[in-house]
GROMACS .gro file of N, CA and C in nm:
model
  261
    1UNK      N    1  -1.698   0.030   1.016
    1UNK     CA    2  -1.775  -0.091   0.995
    1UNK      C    3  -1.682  -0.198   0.938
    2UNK      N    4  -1.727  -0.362   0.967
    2UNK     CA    5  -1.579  -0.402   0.919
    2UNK      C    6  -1.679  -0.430   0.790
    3UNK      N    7  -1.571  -0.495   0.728
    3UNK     CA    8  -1.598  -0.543   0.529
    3UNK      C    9  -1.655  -0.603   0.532
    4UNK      N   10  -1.654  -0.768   0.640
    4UNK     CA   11  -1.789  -0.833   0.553
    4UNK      C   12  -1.912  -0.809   0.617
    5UNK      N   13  -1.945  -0.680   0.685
    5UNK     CA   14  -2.057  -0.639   0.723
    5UNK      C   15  -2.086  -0.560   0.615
    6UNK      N   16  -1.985  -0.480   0.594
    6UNK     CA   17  -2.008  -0.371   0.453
    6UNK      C   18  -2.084  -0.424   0.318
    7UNK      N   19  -2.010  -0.535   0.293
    7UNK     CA   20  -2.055  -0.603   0.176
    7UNK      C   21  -2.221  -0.689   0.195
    8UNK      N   22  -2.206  -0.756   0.324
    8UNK     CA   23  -2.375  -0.794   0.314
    8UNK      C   24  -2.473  -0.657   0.313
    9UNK      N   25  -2.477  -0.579   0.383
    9UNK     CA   26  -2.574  -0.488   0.425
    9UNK      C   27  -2.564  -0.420   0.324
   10UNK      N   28  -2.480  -0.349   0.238
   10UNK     CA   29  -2.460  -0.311   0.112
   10UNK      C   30  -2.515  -0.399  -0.003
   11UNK      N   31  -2.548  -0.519   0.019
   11UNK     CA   32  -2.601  -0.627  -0.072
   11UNK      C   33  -2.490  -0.634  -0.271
   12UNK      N   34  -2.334  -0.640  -0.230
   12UNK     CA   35  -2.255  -0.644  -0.291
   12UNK      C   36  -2.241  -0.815  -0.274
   13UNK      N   37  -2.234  -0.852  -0.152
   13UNK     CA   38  -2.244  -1.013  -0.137
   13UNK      C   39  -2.330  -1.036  -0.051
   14UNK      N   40  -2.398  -1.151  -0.118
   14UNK     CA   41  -2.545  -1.206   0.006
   14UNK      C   42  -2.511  -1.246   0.116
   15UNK      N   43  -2.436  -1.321   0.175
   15UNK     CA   44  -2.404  -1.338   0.279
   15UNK      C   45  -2.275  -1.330   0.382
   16UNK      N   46  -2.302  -1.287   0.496
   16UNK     CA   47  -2.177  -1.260   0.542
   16UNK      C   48  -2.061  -1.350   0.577
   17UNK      N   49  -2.135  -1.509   0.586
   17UNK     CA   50  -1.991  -1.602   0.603
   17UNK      C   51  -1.921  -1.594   0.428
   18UNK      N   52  -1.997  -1.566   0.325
   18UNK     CA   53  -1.947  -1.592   0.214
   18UNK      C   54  -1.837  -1.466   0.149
   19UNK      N   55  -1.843  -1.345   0.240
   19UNK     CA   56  -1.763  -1.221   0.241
   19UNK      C   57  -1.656  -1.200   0.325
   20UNK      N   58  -1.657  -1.287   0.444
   20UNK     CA   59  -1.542  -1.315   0.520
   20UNK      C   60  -1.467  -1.470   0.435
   21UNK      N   61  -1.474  -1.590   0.388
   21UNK     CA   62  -1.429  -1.618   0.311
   21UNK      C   63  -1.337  -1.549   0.214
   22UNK      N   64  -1.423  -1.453   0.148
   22UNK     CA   65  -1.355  -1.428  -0.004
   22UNK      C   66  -1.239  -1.375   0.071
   23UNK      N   67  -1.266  -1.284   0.173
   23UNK     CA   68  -1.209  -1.151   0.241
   23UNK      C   69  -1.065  -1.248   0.294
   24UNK      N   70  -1.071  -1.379   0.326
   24UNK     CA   71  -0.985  -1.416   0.360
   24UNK      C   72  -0.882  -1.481   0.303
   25UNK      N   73  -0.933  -1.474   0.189
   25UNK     CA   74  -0.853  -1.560   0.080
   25UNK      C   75  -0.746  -1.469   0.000
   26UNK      N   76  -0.781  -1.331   0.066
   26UNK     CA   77  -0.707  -1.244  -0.023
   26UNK      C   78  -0.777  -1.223  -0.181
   27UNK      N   79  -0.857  -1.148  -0.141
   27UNK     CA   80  -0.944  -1.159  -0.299
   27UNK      C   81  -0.955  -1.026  -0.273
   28UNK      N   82  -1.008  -0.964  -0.222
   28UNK     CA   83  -1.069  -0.811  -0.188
   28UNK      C   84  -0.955  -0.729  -0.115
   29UNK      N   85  -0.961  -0.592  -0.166
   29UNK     CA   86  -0.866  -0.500  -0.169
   29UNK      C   87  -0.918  -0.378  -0.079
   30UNK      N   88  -0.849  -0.321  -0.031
   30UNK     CA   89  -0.898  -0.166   0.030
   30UNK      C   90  -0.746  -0.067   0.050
   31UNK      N   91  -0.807  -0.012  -0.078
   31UNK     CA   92  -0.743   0.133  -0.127
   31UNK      C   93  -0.561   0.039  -0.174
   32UNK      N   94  -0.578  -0.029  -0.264
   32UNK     CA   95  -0.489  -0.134  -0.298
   32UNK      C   96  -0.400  -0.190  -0.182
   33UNK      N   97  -0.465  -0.235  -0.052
   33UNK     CA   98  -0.388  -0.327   0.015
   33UNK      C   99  -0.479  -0.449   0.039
   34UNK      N  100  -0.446  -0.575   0.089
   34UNK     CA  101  -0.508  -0.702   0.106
   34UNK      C  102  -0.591  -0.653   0.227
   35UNK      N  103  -0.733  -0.694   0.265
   35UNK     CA  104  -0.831  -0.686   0.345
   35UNK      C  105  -0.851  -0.828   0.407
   36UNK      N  106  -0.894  -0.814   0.536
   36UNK     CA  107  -0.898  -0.997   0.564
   36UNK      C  108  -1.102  -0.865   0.629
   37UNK      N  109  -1.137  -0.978   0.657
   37UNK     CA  110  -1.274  -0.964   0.672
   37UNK      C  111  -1.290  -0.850   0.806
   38UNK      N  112  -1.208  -0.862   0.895
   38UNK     CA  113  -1.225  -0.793   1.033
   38UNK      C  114  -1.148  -0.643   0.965
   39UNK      N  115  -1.152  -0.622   0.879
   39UNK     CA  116  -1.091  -0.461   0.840
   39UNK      C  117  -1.182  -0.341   0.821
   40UNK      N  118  -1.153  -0.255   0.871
   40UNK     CA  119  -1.253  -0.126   0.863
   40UNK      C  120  -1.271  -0.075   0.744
   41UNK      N  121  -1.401  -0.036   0.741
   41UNK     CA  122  -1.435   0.020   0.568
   41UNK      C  123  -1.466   0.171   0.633
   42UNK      N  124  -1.408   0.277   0.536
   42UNK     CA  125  -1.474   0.388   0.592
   42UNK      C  126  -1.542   0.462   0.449
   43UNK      N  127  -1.579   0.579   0.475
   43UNK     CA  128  -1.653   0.662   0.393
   43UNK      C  129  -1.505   0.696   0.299
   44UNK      N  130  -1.546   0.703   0.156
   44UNK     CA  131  -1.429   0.712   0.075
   44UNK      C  132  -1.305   0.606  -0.006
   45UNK      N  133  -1.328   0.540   0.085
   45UNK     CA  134  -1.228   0.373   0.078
   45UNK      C  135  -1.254   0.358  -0.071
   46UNK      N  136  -1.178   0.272  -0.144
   46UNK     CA  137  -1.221   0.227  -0.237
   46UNK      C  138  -1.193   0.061  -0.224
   47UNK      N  139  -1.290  -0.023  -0.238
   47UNK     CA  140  -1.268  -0.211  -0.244
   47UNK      C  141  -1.310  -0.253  -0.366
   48UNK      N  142  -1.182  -0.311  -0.384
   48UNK     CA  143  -1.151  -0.396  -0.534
   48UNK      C  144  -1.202  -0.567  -0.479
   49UNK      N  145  -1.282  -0.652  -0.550
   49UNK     CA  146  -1.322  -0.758  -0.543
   49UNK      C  147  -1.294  -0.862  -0.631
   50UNK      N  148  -1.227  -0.950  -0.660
   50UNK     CA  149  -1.258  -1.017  -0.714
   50UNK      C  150  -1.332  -1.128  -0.733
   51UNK      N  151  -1.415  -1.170  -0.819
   51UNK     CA  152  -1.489  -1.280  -0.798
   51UNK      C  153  -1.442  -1.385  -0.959
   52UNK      N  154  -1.400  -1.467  -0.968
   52UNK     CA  155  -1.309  -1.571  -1.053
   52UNK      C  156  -1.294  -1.480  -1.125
   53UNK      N  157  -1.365  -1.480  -1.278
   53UNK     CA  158  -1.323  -1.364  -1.400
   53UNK      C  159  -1.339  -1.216  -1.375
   54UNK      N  160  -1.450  -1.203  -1.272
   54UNK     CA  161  -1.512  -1.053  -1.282
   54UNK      C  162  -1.429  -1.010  -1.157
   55UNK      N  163  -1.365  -0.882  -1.179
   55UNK     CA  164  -1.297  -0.743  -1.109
   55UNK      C  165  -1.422  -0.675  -1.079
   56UNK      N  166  -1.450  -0.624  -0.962
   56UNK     CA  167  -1.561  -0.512  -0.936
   56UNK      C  168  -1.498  -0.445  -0.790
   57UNK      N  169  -1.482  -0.286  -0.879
   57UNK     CA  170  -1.425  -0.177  -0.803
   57UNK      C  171  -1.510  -0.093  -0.795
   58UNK      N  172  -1.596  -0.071  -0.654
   58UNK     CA  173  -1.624   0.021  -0.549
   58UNK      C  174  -1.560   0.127  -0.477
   59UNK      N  175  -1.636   0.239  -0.450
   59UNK     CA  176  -1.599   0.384  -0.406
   59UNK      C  177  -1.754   0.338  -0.239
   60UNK      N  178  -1.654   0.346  -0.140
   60UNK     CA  179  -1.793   0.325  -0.018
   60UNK      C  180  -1.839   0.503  -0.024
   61UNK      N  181  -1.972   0.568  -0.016
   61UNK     CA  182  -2.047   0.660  -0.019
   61UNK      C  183  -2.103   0.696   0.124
   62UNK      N  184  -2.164   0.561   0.163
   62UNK     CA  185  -2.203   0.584   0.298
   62UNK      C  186  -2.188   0.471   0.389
   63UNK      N  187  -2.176   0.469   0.490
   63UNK     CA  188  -2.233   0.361   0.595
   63UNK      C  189  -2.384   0.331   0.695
   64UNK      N  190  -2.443   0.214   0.660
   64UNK     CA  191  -2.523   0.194   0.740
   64UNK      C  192  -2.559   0.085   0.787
   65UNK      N  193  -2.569   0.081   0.911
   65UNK     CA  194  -2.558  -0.029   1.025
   65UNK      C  195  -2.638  -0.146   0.958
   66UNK      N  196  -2.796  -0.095   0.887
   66UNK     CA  197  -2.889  -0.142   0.819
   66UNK      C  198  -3.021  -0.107   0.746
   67UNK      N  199  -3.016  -0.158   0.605
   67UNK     CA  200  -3.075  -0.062   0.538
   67UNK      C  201  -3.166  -0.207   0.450
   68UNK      N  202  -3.255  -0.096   0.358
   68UNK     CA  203  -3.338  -0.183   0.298
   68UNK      C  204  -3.287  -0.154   0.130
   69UNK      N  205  -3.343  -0.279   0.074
   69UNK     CA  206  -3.302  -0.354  -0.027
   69UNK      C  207  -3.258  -0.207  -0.167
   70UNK      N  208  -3.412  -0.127  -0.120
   70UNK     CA  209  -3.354  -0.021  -0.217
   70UNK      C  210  -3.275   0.079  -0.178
   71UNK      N  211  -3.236   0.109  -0.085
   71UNK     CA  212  -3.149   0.210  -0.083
   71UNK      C  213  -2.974   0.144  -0.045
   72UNK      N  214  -2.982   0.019  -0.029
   72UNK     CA  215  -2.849  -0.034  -0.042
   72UNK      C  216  -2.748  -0.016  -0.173
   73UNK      N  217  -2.828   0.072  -0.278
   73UNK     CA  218  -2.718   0.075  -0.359
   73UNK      C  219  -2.601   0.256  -0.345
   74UNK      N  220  -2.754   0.289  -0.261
   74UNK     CA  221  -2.720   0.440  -0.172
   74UNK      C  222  -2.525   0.419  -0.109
   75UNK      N  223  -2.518   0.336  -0.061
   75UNK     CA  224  -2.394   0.295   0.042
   75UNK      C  225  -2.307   0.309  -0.102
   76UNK      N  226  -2.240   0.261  -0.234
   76UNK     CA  227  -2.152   0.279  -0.294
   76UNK      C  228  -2.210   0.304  -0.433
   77UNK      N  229  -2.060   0.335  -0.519
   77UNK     CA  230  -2.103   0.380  -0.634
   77UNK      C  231  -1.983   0.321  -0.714
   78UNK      N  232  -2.019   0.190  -0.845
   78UNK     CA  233  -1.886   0.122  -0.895
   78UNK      C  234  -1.837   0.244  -0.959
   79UNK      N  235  -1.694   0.224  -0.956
   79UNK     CA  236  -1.610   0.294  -1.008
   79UNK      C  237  -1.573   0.179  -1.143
   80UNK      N  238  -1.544   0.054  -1.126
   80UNK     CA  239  -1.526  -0.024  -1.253
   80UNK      C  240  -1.547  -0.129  -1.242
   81UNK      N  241  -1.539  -0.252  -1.336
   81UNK     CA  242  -1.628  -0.349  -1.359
   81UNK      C  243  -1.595  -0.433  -1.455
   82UNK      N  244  -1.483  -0.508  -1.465
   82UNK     CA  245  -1.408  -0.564  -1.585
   82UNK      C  246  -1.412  -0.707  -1.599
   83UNK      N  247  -1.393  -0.793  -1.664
   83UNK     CA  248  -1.415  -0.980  -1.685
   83UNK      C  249  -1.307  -0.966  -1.746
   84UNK      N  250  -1.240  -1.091  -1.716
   84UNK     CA  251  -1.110  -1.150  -1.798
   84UNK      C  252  -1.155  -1.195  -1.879
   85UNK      N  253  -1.047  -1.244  -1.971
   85UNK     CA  254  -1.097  -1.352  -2.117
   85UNK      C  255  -1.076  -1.427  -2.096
   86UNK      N  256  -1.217  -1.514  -2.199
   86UNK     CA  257  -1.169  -1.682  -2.121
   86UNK      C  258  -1.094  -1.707  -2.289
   87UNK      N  259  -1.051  -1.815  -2.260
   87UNK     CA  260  -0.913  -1.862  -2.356
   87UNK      C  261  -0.962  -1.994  -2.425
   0.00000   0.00000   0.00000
């Protein structure tokens, strides 16, 4: 599945032009290499995100084409979750 399908349908980011963005900016990681949006996510992967201060690191669990609101958290499980300091 690619990433910024992963991330909407997973409901990690609401929308999918806004996950190919990040994805392209070099913000998001898979299994510590740079991800551009068209990259495959598989079962196991781990994607590092950044969003300005907040780090949020994901373990993918499952894949699904499409799912509903509650079991989208079914698809991953954070591994970590950190904010920088603001100064």
């Amino acid at each position: 599945m690619r990433l910024d399908k992963f991330l909407k349908v997973s409901r990690i980011i609401k929308r999918r032009t806004v996950a190919k963005e990040i994805a392209d900016k070099g913000r998001i990681l898979i299994n510590d290499k740079v991800a551009k949006s068209s990259t495959n996510v598989a079962v196991g992967d781990t994607v590092t995100i950044k969003f300005g201060n907040k780090t949020l690191t994901v373990k993918v669990s499952a894949l699904f084409e499409t799912t509903k609101k509650d079991a989208a958290e079914e698809m991953y499980e954070i591994v970590s979750e950190t904010f920088a300091e603001k100064f």
